[in-house]
Short mmCIF file of C-alpha atoms in Angstrom, two decimals:
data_model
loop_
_atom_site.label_atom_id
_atom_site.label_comp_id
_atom_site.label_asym_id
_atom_site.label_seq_id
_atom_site.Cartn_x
_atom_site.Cartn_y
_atom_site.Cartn_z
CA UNK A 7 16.62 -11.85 -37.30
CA UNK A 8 14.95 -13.04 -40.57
CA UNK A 9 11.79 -11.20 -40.36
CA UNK A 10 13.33 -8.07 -38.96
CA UNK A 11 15.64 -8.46 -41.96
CA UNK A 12 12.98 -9.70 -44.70
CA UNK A 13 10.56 -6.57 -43.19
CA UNK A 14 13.43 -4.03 -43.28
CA UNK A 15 14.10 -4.68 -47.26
CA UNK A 16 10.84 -4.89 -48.36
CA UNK A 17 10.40 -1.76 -46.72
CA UNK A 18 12.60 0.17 -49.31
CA UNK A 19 11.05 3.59 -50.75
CA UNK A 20 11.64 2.79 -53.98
CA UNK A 21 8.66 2.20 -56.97
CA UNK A 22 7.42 -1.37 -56.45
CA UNK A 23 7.85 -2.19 -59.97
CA UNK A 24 10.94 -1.90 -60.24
CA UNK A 25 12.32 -3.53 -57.08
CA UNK A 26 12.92 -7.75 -56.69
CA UNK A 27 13.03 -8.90 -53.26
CA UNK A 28 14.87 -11.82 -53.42
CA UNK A 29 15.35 -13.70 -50.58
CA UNK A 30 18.15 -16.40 -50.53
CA UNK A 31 17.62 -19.07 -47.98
CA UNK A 32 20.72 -21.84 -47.67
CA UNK A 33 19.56 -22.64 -44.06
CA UNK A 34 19.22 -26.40 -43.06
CA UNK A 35 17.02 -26.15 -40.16
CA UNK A 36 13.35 -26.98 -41.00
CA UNK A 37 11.96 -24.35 -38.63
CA UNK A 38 13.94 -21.99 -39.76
CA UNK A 39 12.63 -22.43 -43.47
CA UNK A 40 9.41 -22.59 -43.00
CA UNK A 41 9.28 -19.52 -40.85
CA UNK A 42 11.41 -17.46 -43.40
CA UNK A 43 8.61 -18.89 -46.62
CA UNK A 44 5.58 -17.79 -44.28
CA UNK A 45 7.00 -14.32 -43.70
CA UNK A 46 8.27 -14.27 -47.89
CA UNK A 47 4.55 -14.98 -48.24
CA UNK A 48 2.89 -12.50 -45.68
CA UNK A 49 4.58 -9.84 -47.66
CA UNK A 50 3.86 -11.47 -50.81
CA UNK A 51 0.17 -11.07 -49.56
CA UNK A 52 0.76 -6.93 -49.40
CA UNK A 53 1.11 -7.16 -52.69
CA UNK A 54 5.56 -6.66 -52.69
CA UNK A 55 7.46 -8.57 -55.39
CA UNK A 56 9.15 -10.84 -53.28
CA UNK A 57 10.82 -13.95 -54.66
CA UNK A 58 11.56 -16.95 -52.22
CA UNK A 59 14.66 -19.16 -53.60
CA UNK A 60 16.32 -22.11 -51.84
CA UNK A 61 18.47 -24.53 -53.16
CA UNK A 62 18.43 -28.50 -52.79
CA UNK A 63 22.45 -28.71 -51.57
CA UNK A 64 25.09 -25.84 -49.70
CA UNK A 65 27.41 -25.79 -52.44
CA UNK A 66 29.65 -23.21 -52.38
CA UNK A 67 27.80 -21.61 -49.30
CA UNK A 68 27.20 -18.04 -49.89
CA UNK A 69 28.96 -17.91 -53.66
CA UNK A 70 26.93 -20.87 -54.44
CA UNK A 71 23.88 -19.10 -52.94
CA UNK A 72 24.34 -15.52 -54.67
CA UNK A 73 25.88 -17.21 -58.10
CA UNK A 74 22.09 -19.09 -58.56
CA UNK A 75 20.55 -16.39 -57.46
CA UNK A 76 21.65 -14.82 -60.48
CA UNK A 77 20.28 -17.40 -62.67
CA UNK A 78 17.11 -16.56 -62.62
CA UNK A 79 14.88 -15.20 -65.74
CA UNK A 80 13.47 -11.97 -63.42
CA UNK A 81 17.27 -10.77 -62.92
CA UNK A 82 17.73 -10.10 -66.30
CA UNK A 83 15.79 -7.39 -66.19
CA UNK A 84 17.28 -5.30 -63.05
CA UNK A 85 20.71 -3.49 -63.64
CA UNK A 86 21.62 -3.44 -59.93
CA UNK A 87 22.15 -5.69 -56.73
CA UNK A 88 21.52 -4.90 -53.64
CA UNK A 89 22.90 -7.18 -51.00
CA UNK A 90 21.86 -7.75 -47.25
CA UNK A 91 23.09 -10.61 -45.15
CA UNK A 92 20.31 -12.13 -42.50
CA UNK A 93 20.62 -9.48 -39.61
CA UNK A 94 20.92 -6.32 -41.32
CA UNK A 95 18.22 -3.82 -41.55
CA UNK A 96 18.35 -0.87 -43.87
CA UNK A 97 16.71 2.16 -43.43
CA UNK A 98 13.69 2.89 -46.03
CA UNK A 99 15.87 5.76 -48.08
CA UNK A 100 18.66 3.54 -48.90
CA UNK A 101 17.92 3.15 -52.67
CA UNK A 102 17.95 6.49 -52.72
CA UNK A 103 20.92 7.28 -51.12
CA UNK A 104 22.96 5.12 -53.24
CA UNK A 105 22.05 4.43 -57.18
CA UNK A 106 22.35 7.82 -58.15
CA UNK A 107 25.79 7.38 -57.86
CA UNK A 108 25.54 4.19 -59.91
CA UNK A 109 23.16 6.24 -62.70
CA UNK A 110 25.17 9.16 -62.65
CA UNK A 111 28.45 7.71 -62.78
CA UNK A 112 28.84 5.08 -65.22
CA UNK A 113 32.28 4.10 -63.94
CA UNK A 114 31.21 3.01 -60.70
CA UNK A 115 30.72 -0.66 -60.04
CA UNK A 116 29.84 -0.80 -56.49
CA UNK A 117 28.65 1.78 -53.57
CA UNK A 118 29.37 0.36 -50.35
CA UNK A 119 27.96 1.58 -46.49
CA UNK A 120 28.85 1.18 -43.40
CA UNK A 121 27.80 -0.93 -40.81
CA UNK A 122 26.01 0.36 -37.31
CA UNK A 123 26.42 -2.14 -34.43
CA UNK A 124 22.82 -2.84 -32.30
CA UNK A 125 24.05 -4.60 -30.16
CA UNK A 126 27.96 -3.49 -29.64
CA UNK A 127 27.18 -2.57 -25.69
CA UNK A 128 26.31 -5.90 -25.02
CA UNK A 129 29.56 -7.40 -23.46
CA UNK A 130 33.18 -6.07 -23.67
CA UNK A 131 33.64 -8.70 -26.24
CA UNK A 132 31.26 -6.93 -28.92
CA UNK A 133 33.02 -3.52 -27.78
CA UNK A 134 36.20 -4.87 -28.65
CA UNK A 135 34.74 -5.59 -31.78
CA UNK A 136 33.25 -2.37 -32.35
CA UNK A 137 36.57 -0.85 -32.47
CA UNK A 138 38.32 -2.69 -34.81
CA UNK A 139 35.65 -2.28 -36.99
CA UNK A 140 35.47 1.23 -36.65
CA UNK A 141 38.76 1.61 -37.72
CA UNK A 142 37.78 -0.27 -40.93
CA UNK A 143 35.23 1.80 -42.10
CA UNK A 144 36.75 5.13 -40.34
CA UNK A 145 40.27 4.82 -41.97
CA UNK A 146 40.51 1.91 -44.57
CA UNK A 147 37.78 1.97 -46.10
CA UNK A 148 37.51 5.98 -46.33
CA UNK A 149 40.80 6.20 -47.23
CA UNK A 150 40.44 4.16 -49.82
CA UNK A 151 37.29 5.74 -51.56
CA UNK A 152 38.68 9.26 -51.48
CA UNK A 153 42.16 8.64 -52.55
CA UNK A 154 40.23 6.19 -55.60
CA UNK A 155 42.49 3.21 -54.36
CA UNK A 156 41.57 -0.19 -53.84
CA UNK A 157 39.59 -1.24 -50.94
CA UNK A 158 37.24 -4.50 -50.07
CA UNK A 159 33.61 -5.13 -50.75
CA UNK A 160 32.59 -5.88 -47.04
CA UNK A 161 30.07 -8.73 -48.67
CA UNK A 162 26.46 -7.27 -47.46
CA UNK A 163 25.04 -3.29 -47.39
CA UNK A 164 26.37 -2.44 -50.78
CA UNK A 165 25.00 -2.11 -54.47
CA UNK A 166 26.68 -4.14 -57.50
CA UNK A 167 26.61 -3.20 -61.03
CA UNK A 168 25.17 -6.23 -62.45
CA UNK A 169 27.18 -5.47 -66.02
CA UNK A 170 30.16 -5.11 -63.64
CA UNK A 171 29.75 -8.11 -61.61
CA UNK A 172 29.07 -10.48 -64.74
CA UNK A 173 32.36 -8.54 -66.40
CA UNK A 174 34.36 -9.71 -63.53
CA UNK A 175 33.83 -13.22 -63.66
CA UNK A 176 30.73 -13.66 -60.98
CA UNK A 177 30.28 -15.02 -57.65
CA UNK A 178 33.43 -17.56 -57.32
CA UNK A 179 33.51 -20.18 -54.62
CA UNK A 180 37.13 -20.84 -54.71
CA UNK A 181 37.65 -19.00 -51.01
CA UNK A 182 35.77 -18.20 -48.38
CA UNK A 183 35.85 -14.24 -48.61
CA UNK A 184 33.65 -14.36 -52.32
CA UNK A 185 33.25 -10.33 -51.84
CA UNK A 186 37.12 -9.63 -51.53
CA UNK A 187 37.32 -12.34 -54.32
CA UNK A 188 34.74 -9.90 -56.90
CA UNK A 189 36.30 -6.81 -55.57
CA UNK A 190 39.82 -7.30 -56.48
CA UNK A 191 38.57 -8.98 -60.10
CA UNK A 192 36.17 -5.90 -60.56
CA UNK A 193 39.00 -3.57 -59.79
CA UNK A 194 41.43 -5.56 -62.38
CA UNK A 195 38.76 -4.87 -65.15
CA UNK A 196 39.19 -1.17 -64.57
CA UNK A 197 35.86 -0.48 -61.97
CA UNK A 198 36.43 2.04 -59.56
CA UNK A 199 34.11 1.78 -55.77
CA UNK A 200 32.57 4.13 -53.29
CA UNK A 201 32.51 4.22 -49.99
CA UNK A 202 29.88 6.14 -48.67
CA UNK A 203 30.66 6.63 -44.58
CA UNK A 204 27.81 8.62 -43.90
CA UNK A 205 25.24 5.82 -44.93
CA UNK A 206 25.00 3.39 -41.67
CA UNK A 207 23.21 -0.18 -42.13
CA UNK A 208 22.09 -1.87 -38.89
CA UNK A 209 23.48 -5.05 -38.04
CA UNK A 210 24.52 -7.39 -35.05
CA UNK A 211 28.00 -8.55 -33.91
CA UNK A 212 28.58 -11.87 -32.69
CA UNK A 213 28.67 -11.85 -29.11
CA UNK A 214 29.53 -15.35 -28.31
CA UNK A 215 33.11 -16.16 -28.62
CA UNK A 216 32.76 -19.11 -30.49
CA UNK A 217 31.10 -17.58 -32.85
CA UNK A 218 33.52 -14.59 -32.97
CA UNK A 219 36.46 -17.25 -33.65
CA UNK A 220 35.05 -18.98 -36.09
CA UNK A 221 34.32 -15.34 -38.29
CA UNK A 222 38.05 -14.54 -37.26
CA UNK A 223 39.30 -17.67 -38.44
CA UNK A 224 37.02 -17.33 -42.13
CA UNK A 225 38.04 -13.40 -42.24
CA UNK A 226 41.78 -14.11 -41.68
CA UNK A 227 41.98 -17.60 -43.96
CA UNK A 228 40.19 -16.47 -46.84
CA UNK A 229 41.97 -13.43 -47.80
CA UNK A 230 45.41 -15.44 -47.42
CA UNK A 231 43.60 -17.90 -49.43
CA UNK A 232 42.87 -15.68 -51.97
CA UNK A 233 46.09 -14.18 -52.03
CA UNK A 234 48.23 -17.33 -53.06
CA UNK A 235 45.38 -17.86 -56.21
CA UNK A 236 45.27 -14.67 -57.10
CA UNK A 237 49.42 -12.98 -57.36
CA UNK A 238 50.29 -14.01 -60.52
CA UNK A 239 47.07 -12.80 -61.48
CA UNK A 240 47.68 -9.56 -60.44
CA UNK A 241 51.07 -9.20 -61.79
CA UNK A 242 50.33 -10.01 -65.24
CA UNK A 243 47.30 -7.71 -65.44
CA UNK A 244 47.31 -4.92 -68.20
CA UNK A 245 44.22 -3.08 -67.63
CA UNK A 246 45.81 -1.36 -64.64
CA UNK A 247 48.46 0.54 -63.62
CA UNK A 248 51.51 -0.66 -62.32
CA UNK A 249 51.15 1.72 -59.04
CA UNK A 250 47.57 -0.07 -58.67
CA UNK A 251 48.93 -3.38 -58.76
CA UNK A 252 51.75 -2.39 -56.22
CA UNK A 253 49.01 -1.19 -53.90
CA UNK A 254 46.40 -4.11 -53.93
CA UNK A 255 49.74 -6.71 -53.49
CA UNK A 256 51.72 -4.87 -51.24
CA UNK A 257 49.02 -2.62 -49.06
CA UNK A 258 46.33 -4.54 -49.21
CA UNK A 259 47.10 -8.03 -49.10
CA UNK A 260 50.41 -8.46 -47.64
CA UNK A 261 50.69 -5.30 -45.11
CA UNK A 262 46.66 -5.60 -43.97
CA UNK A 263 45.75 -9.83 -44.62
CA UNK A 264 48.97 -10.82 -43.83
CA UNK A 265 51.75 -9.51 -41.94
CA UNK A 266 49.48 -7.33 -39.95
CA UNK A 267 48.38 -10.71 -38.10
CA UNK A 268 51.83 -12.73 -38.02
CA UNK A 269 53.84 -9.46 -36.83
CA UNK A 270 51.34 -9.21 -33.71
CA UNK A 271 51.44 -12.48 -32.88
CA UNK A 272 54.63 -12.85 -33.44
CA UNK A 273 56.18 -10.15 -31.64
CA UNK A 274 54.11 -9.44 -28.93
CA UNK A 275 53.37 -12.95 -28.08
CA UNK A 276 56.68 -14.87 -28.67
CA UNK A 277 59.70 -12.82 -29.67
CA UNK A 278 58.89 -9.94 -26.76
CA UNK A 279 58.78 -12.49 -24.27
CA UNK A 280 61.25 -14.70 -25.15
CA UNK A 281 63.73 -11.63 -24.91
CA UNK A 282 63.38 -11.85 -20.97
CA UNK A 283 64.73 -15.34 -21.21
CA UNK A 284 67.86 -14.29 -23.20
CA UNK A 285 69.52 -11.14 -21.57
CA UNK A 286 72.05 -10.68 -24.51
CA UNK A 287 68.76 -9.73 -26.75
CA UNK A 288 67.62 -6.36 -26.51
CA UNK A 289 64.71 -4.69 -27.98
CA UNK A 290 64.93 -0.68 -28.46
CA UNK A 291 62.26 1.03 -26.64
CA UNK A 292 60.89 2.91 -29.62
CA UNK A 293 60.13 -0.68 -31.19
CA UNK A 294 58.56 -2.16 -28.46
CA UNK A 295 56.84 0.47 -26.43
CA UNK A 296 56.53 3.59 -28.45
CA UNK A 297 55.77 3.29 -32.13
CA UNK A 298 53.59 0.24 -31.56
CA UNK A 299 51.87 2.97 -29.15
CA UNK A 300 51.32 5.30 -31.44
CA UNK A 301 49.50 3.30 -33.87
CA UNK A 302 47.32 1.67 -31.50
CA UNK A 303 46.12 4.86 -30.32
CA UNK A 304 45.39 5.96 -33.99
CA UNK A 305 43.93 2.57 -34.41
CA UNK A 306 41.36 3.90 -31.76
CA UNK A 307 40.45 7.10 -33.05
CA UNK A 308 37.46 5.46 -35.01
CA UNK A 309 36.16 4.89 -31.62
CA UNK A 310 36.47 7.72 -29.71
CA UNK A 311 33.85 6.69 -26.70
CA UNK A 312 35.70 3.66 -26.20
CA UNK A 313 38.97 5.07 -25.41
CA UNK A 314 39.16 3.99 -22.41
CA UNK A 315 39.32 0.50 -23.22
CA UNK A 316 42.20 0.55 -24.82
CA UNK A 317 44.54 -1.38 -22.55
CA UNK A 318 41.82 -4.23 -23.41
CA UNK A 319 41.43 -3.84 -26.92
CA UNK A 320 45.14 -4.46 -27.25
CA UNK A 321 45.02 -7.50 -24.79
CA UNK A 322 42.32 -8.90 -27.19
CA UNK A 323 43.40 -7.94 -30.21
CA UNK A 324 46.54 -9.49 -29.51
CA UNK A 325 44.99 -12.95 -28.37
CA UNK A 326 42.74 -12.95 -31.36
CA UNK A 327 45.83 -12.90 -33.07
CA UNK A 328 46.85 -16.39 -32.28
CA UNK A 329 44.23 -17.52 -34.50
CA UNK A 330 44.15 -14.67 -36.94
CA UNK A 331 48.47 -16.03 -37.65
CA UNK A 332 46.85 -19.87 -37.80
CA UNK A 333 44.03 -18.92 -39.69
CA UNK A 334 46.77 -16.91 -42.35
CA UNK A 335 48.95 -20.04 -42.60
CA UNK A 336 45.86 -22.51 -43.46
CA UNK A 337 44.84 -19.97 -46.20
CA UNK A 338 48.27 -19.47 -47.48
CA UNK A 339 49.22 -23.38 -47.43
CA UNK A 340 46.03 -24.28 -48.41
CA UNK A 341 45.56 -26.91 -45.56
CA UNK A 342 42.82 -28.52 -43.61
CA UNK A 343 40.27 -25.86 -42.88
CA UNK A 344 40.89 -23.49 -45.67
CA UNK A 345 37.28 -23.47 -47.43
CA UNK A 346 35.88 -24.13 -44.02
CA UNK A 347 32.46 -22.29 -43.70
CA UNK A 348 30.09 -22.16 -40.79
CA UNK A 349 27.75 -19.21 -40.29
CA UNK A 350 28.48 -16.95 -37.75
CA UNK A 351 25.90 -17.19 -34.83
CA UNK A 352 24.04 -13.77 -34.32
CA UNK A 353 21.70 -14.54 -31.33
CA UNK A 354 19.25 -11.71 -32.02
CA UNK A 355 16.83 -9.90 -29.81
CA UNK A 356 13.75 -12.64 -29.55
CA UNK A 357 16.15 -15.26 -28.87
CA UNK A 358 17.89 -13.57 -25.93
CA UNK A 359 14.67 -12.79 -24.24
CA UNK A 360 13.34 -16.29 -24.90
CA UNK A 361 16.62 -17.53 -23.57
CA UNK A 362 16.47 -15.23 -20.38
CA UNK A 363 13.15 -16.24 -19.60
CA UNK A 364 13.54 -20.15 -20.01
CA UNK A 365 17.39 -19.81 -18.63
CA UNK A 366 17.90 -21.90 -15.01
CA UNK A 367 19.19 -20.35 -12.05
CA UNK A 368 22.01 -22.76 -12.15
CA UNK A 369 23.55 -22.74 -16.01
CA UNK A 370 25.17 -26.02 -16.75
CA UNK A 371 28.17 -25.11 -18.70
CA UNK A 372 30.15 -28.05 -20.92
CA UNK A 373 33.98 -27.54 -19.80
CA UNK A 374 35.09 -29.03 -22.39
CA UNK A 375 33.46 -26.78 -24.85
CA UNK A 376 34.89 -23.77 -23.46
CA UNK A 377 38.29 -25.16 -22.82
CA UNK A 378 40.50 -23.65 -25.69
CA UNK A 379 44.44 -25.69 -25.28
CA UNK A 380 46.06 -22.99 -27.61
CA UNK A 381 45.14 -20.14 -25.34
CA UNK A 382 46.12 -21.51 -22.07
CA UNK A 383 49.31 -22.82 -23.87
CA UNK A 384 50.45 -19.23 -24.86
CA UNK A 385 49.40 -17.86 -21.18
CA UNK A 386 51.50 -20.50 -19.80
CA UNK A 387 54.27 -19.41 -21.88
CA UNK A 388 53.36 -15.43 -21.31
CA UNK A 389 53.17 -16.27 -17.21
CA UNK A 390 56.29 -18.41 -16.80
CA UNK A 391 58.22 -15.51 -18.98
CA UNK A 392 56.42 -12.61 -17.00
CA UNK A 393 57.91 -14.49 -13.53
CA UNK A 394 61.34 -14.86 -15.00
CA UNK A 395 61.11 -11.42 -15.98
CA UNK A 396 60.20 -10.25 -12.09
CA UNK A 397 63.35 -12.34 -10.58
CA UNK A 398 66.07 -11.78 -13.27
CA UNK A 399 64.84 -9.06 -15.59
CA UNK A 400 65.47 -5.25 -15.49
CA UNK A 401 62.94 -3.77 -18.31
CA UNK A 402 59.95 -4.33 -16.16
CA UNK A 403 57.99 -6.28 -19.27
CA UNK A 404 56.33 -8.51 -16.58
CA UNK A 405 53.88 -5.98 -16.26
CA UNK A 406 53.02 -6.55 -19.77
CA UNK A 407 53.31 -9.67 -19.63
CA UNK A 408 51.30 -11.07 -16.60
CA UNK A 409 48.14 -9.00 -17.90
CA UNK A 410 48.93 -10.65 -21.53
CA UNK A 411 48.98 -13.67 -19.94
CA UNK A 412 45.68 -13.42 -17.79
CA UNK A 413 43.88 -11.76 -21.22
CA UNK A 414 44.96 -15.44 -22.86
CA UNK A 415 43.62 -17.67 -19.91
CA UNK A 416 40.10 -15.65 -19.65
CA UNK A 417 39.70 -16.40 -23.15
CA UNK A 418 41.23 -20.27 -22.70
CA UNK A 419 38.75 -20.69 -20.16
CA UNK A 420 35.83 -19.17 -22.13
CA UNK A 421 35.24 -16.51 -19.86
CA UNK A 422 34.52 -13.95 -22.51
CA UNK A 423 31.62 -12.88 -24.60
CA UNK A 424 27.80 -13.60 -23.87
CA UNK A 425 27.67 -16.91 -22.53
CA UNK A 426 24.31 -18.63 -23.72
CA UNK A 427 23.58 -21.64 -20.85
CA UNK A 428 22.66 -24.93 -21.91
CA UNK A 429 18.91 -25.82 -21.37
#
């Protein structure tokens, strides 16, 4: 993943003196380091301007990482940052298809792309994935762009202003989301963004689902996270407009970070449910079944080739949002695993073919690893209602609910995603 990485950057058409490669490395493994120095210095050797930095301690993970990256004498000169996490590969014409807009349009503090999934046909896990990222990019973040609202730096394939980054404070480890964190302090300075869809930077989802759930929980903490630090903030701002502030608060943060997750969880997994146990409660149809419909098939329209999987999506989606709600409270309370930051596993090409050619016939699988309590808890729950539902119930929800509650025990038992076998 490094060298494709490392090899797709320093393949940028752009005049080679006036491009730093700088390569960040925060990785603890010794292999890993010395692999990523030898390849800094292979393409040192061809004569590119590459710079290999690594720091002594994690401190602030990737803030930490980008904010003394920063530091150094050679950045002074550049007016722009590009930014690439590990396993995404640019194509050569990127520069070019993104600072003119920075040159030409002296407003503009960051041009962001979007991201192309190698490896989203993998398992139905990464599928699921691809969708809910498509949406994203296809509505949210386009959306936002071309009505010159607020929307999110997506932290990697996009270009900073330097002057604009540095007037907005830096690279701040206070959360675990440090792009939404620059973004919304960018914004409150008066910067406007572009999103430019038609740009696509290759990258690989996590296909494992422990890896996916520990992304979920850093994507759904951090923003709440950020949220409680930064409301007042917002409110007391005078550089924007009041309309602004209504839609970064209200839109962005508490509609999309917040209650988007809760309500879902909520809802679907424990009010819905529960209604089968208590006759007197009833639920209109047009609140359970139809307008929740309706936006789940818009929701899919980013996707059009995975239609359909759409029955599955929703499944997942809504047992991802068990940890998505816990995630939102940690961030919001600020409690236990709110700055908690481990990198997100991306197994890459070479080490999936290594693995499937040392791989035993018989994979030894840890249960206890793959055992996840909440899960099986809320299938439990989703089963025993679904059964009540079938003797004593007349709205038929055990159909929903018995294939709810087998979507939460496949992914209690770990029976989702790539499964990598233990040598």
């Amino acid at each position: 993943v490094y060298q494709l990485s490392i090899g797709a950057a320093c393949g940028l058409s752009w005049p080679s003196d006036r491009i730093v490669i700088q390569v960040l490395d925060d990785s603890t493994d010794p292999t890993i380091k010395d692999m990523v120095e030898l390849e800094c210095q292979r393409w040192a050797s061809k004569g590119i301007n590459i710079k290999y930095e690594i720091r002594d301690n994690r401190n602030g993970y990737k803030a930490g990482a980008l904010k003394e990256g920063m530091k150094h004498s050679y950045v002074k000169h550049c007016d722009y940052v590009v930014i690439f996490d590990a396993d995404f590969q640019p194509e050569p014409d990127f520069l070019w298809r993104t600072i003119p807009f920075l040159v030409h349009n002296p407003e503009l503090a960051l041009v962001q792309a979007r991201w192309k999934f190698v490896n989203a046909d993998e398992c139905l896990m990464t599928r699921m994935q691809e969708m809910s990222l498509d949406y994203h990019f296809t509505v949210e973040q386009e959306v936002g762009s071309s009505t010159y609202s607020f929307f999110g730096f997506n932290g990697t394939a996009g270009v900073w202003r330097i002057s604009a980054l540095n007037e907005a404070g830096g690279w701040k480890d206070r959360t675990t989301v440090e792009d939404m964190d620059l973004a919304v302090r960018a914004s409150l300075k008066g910067w406007k963004f572009l999103y430019l869809g038609s740009l696509k930077v290759k990258n690989e989802l996590p296909s494992t689902l422990k890896a996916y759930r520990y992304q979920q929980h850093r994507w759904s903490c951090g923003p709440a996270n950020l949220f409680r630090k930064m409301v007042m903030e917002i409110i007391k701002n005078k550089k924007v407009s009041t309309w602004k502030k209504v839609h970064v608060i209200y839109s962005f943060f508490v509609v999309r970070k917040l209650v988007a997750h809760i309500v879902t969880f909520i809802f679907y997994c424990v009010v819905l449910p529960a209604t089968v146990l208590v006759p007197e409660v009833e639920v209109p149809k047009w609140g359970a079944v139809y307008i929740p419909s309706i936006i789940t098939i818009l929701n899919a329209v980013g996707t059009p080739r995975s239609f359909h999987l759409l029955v599955f999506w929703i499944l997942f989606e809504n047992v991802m949002s068990l940890h998505r709600t816990k995630a939102t409270f940690i961030g919001l309370l600020e409690a236990g695993r709110v700055n908690e930051w481990i990198v997100t596993e991306k197994l890459g090409d070479a080490h999936k073919s290594k693995a499937a050619a040392k791989a035993p016939r018989k994979p030894r699988f840890r249960f206890g690893e793959r055992l996840h309590v909440l899960e099986l808890s809320v299938g439990a729950y989703l089963f025993f209602c679904g059964c009540y539902d079938v003797v004593f119930g007349k709205n038929h929800y055990f159909i929903y609910l018995f294939a709810q509650a087998i979507a939460f025990f496949i992914m209690g038992f770990g029976y989702v995603g790539t499964i990598v076998p233990n040598s």
